[in-house]
Coordinates of C-alpha atoms in Angstrom, one line a residue:
M978 CA 41.0 -40.3 -75.5
S979 CA 42.4 -39.5 -72.2
D980 CA 40.9 -39.3 -68.7
R981 CA 42.0 -35.7 -68.7
A982 CA 39.8 -34.9 -71.8
G983 CA 36.7 -36.6 -70.2
V984 CA 37.2 -34.7 -66.9
A985 CA 37.7 -31.4 -68.8
A986 CA 34.4 -32.0 -70.6
V987 CA 32.7 -32.8 -67.2
N988 CA 34.1 -29.6 -65.7
Q989 CA 32.8 -27.5 -68.6
L990 CA 29.2 -28.7 -68.1
T991 CA 26.8 -26.1 -66.8
A992 CA 25.5 -26.9 -63.3
E993 CA 22.1 -28.0 -64.8
E994 CA 23.8 -30.2 -67.4
F995 CA 26.1 -31.7 -64.7
V996 CA 23.2 -32.5 -62.3
L997 CA 21.2 -34.0 -65.2
T998 CA 24.2 -36.1 -66.4
F999 CA 25.2 -37.4 -63.0
S1000 CA 21.7 -37.6 -61.4
R1001 CA 21.6 -41.4 -61.5
V1002 CA 25.2 -42.1 -60.3
V1003 CA 23.7 -42.8 -56.9
E1004 CA 20.4 -44.6 -57.5
S1005 CA 17.4 -42.2 -57.5
Y1006 CA 19.4 -39.7 -55.3
P1007 CA 20.0 -36.6 -57.5
A1008 CA 21.1 -34.7 -54.4
A1009 CA 24.4 -36.5 -54.7
A1010 CA 24.9 -35.0 -58.2
A1011 CA 24.0 -31.5 -56.9
Q1012 CA 26.6 -31.9 -54.1
L1013 CA 29.2 -33.3 -56.5
C1014 CA 28.7 -30.4 -58.9
Q1015 CA 29.7 -28.0 -56.1
L1016 CA 33.1 -29.7 -55.8
R1017 CA 34.3 -28.9 -59.3
P1018 CA 36.7 -28.6 -60.9
F1019 CA 37.9 -32.2 -60.8
R1020 CA 41.5 -33.3 -61.7
S1021 CA 40.6 -36.8 -62.8
T1022 CA 37.9 -39.4 -62.9
Q1023 CA 39.3 -40.8 -59.7
H1024 CA 38.9 -37.4 -58.1
I1025 CA 35.2 -37.4 -59.0
V1026 CA 34.9 -41.0 -57.6
D1027 CA 36.7 -40.0 -54.4
S1028 CA 34.6 -36.9 -54.0
L1029 CA 31.4 -38.8 -54.2
A1030 CA 32.7 -41.5 -51.8
G1031 CA 33.5 -38.8 -49.3
F1032 CA 30.0 -37.3 -49.7
L1033 CA 28.4 -40.7 -49.1
E1034 CA 30.6 -41.3 -46.0
S1035 CA 29.8 -37.9 -44.6
L1036 CA 26.0 -38.5 -44.6
A1037 CA 24.4 -39.2 -41.3
P1038 CA 23.4 -42.8 -40.8
A1039 CA 19.7 -42.0 -41.4
D1040 CA 20.6 -40.4 -44.8
Q1041 CA 22.8 -43.4 -45.7
E1042 CA 19.8 -45.6 -44.9
E1043 CA 17.7 -43.5 -47.2
V1044 CA 20.2 -43.9 -50.0
L1045 CA 20.0 -47.7 -49.5
R1046 CA 16.1 -47.6 -49.3
L1047 CA 16.0 -46.0 -52.8
H1048 CA 17.3 -49.2 -54.3
T1049 CA 15.0 -51.8 -55.5
D1050 CA 15.2 -55.4 -54.6
L1051 CA 17.6 -57.4 -56.8
A1052 CA 15.5 -58.9 -59.6
G1053 CA 12.5 -57.1 -58.0
S1054 CA 9.1 -57.5 -59.4
P1055 CA 5.8 -55.5 -59.5
A1056 CA 4.6 -57.8 -56.7
D1057 CA 7.5 -56.4 -54.6
G1058 CA 6.4 -52.9 -55.3
D1059 CA 9.4 -52.3 -57.7
E1060 CA 7.3 -51.8 -60.8
G1061 CA 8.6 -48.7 -62.6
R1062 CA 11.4 -48.1 -60.0
L1063 CA 14.2 -50.0 -61.7
T1064 CA 16.4 -47.5 -63.4
A1065 CA 17.8 -48.1 -66.9
E1066 CA 21.3 -48.3 -65.3
S1067 CA 20.2 -50.9 -62.7
A1068 CA 18.3 -52.9 -65.3
R1069 CA 21.4 -53.1 -67.4
E1070 CA 23.6 -54.0 -64.5
Q1071 CA 21.3 -56.7 -63.2
R1072 CA 20.9 -58.1 -66.7
A1073 CA 24.7 -58.4 -67.0
A1074 CA 24.8 -60.3 -63.7
G1075 CA 22.0 -62.7 -64.8
L1076 CA 19.4 -61.4 -62.3
L1077 CA 16.8 -60.6 -64.9
S1078 CA 16.8 -64.2 -66.3
L1079 CA 16.8 -66.3 -63.2
S1080 CA 15.6 -69.8 -62.9
A1081 CA 12.4 -70.3 -61.0
R1082 CA 14.4 -71.8 -58.1
D1083 CA 16.9 -69.0 -58.0
R1084 CA 14.2 -66.3 -58.2
Q1085 CA 12.3 -67.9 -55.3
E1086 CA 15.4 -68.1 -53.2
L1087 CA 16.4 -64.5 -54.0
T1088 CA 12.9 -63.3 -53.2
Q1089 CA 12.9 -65.1 -49.9
L1090 CA 16.4 -63.8 -49.0
N1091 CA 15.5 -60.3 -50.1
H1092 CA 12.5 -60.4 -47.8
R1093 CA 14.4 -61.7 -44.8
Y1094 CA 17.1 -59.0 -45.4
K1095 CA 14.6 -56.1 -45.6
M1096 CA 12.8 -57.4 -42.5
K1097 CA 16.1 -57.5 -40.5
F1098 CA 17.7 -54.3 -41.7
G1099 CA 14.9 -52.1 -43.0
F1100 CA 16.5 -51.4 -46.4
P1101 CA 17.1 -53.6 -49.5
F1102 CA 20.2 -55.6 -50.0
V1103 CA 22.7 -53.7 -52.2
I1104 CA 25.5 -55.2 -54.1
C1105 CA 27.5 -54.1 -57.2
A1106 CA 25.8 -56.5 -59.6
R1107 CA 28.4 -55.8 -62.4
E1108 CA 31.1 -57.3 -60.2
N1109 CA 29.1 -60.4 -59.4
K1110 CA 27.0 -63.2 -60.8
V1111 CA 23.9 -64.9 -59.5
A1112 CA 25.7 -67.5 -57.4
T1113 CA 28.0 -64.9 -55.6
I1114 CA 25.1 -62.6 -55.1
L1115 CA 23.0 -65.3 -53.4
E1116 CA 26.0 -66.3 -51.3
G1117 CA 26.7 -62.7 -50.4
L1118 CA 23.1 -62.1 -49.3
K1119 CA 23.2 -65.2 -47.1
T1120 CA 26.5 -64.1 -45.5
R1121 CA 25.4 -60.5 -45.0
L1122 CA 22.2 -61.6 -43.3
G1123 CA 24.5 -62.5 -40.4
N1124 CA 25.8 -58.9 -40.0
T1125 CA 24.8 -56.3 -37.5
R1126 CA 22.7 -53.4 -38.7
R1127 CA 25.6 -51.0 -38.4
D1128 CA 27.9 -53.4 -40.3
E1129 CA 25.3 -53.8 -43.0
L1130 CA 24.8 -50.1 -43.3
E1131 CA 28.6 -49.8 -43.9
A1132 CA 28.6 -52.7 -46.3
G1133 CA 25.6 -51.3 -48.3
I1134 CA 27.2 -47.9 -48.6
A1135 CA 30.5 -49.5 -49.7
E1136 CA 28.5 -51.3 -52.5
V1137 CA 26.9 -48.0 -53.5
K1138 CA 30.3 -46.5 -53.8
K1139 CA 31.4 -49.4 -56.2
I1140 CA 28.3 -48.9 -58.3
S1141 CA 28.7 -45.2 -58.4
A1142 CA 32.4 -45.4 -59.4
L1143 CA 31.5 -47.6 -62.3
R1144 CA 28.8 -45.2 -63.4
I1145 CA 31.1 -42.2 -63.0
R1146 CA 33.7 -43.8 -65.2
E1147 CA 31.2 -44.5 -67.9
L1148 CA 29.8 -40.9 -67.7
T1149 CA 33.2 -39.3 -67.9
Q1150 CA 33.9 -41.3 -71.0
S1151 CA 30.6 -40.7 -72.6
T1152 CA 30.6 -36.9 -71.8
Q1153 CA 33.9 -36.6 -73.8
D1154 CA 32.5 -38.8 -76.6
N1155 CA 29.4 -36.5 -76.9
L1156 CA 31.4 -33.2 -77.2

């Protein structure tokens, strides 16, 4: 199965099918899928990834902040107001990173750091969980707390692009598999 076959299948989706299929590429932000749909046809999976990255970069800072605010806290809980907000994709990604089976100590530290981060920046800490484990996530959170708001907005959007790229690659593959 080639990249070309998967992309051809994506290009053949109706607009409705495309938006439904890609609606969770950017966490709880289906407008990204609608915009991406308008950019077809794609030449490769990387072309889809690059097109989405360009869309995210073109958003006004307030819209980029909204994209970040749509994410839940890492290892969030109902007490954090995250009940029912964790998408299946995020749950799978956080589980793979070990975030859904934290020790009591790590959970307490992550909760405290998440709170400090949101108080400082106004949006949740976003990191590509699939590329990290608990220790690196905690270290990254501590380090990024020292950033400026502008730097952190850029860092958060860069992480959204990583998450989205992984999800796009999976969707391109699975779209071909389902045809």
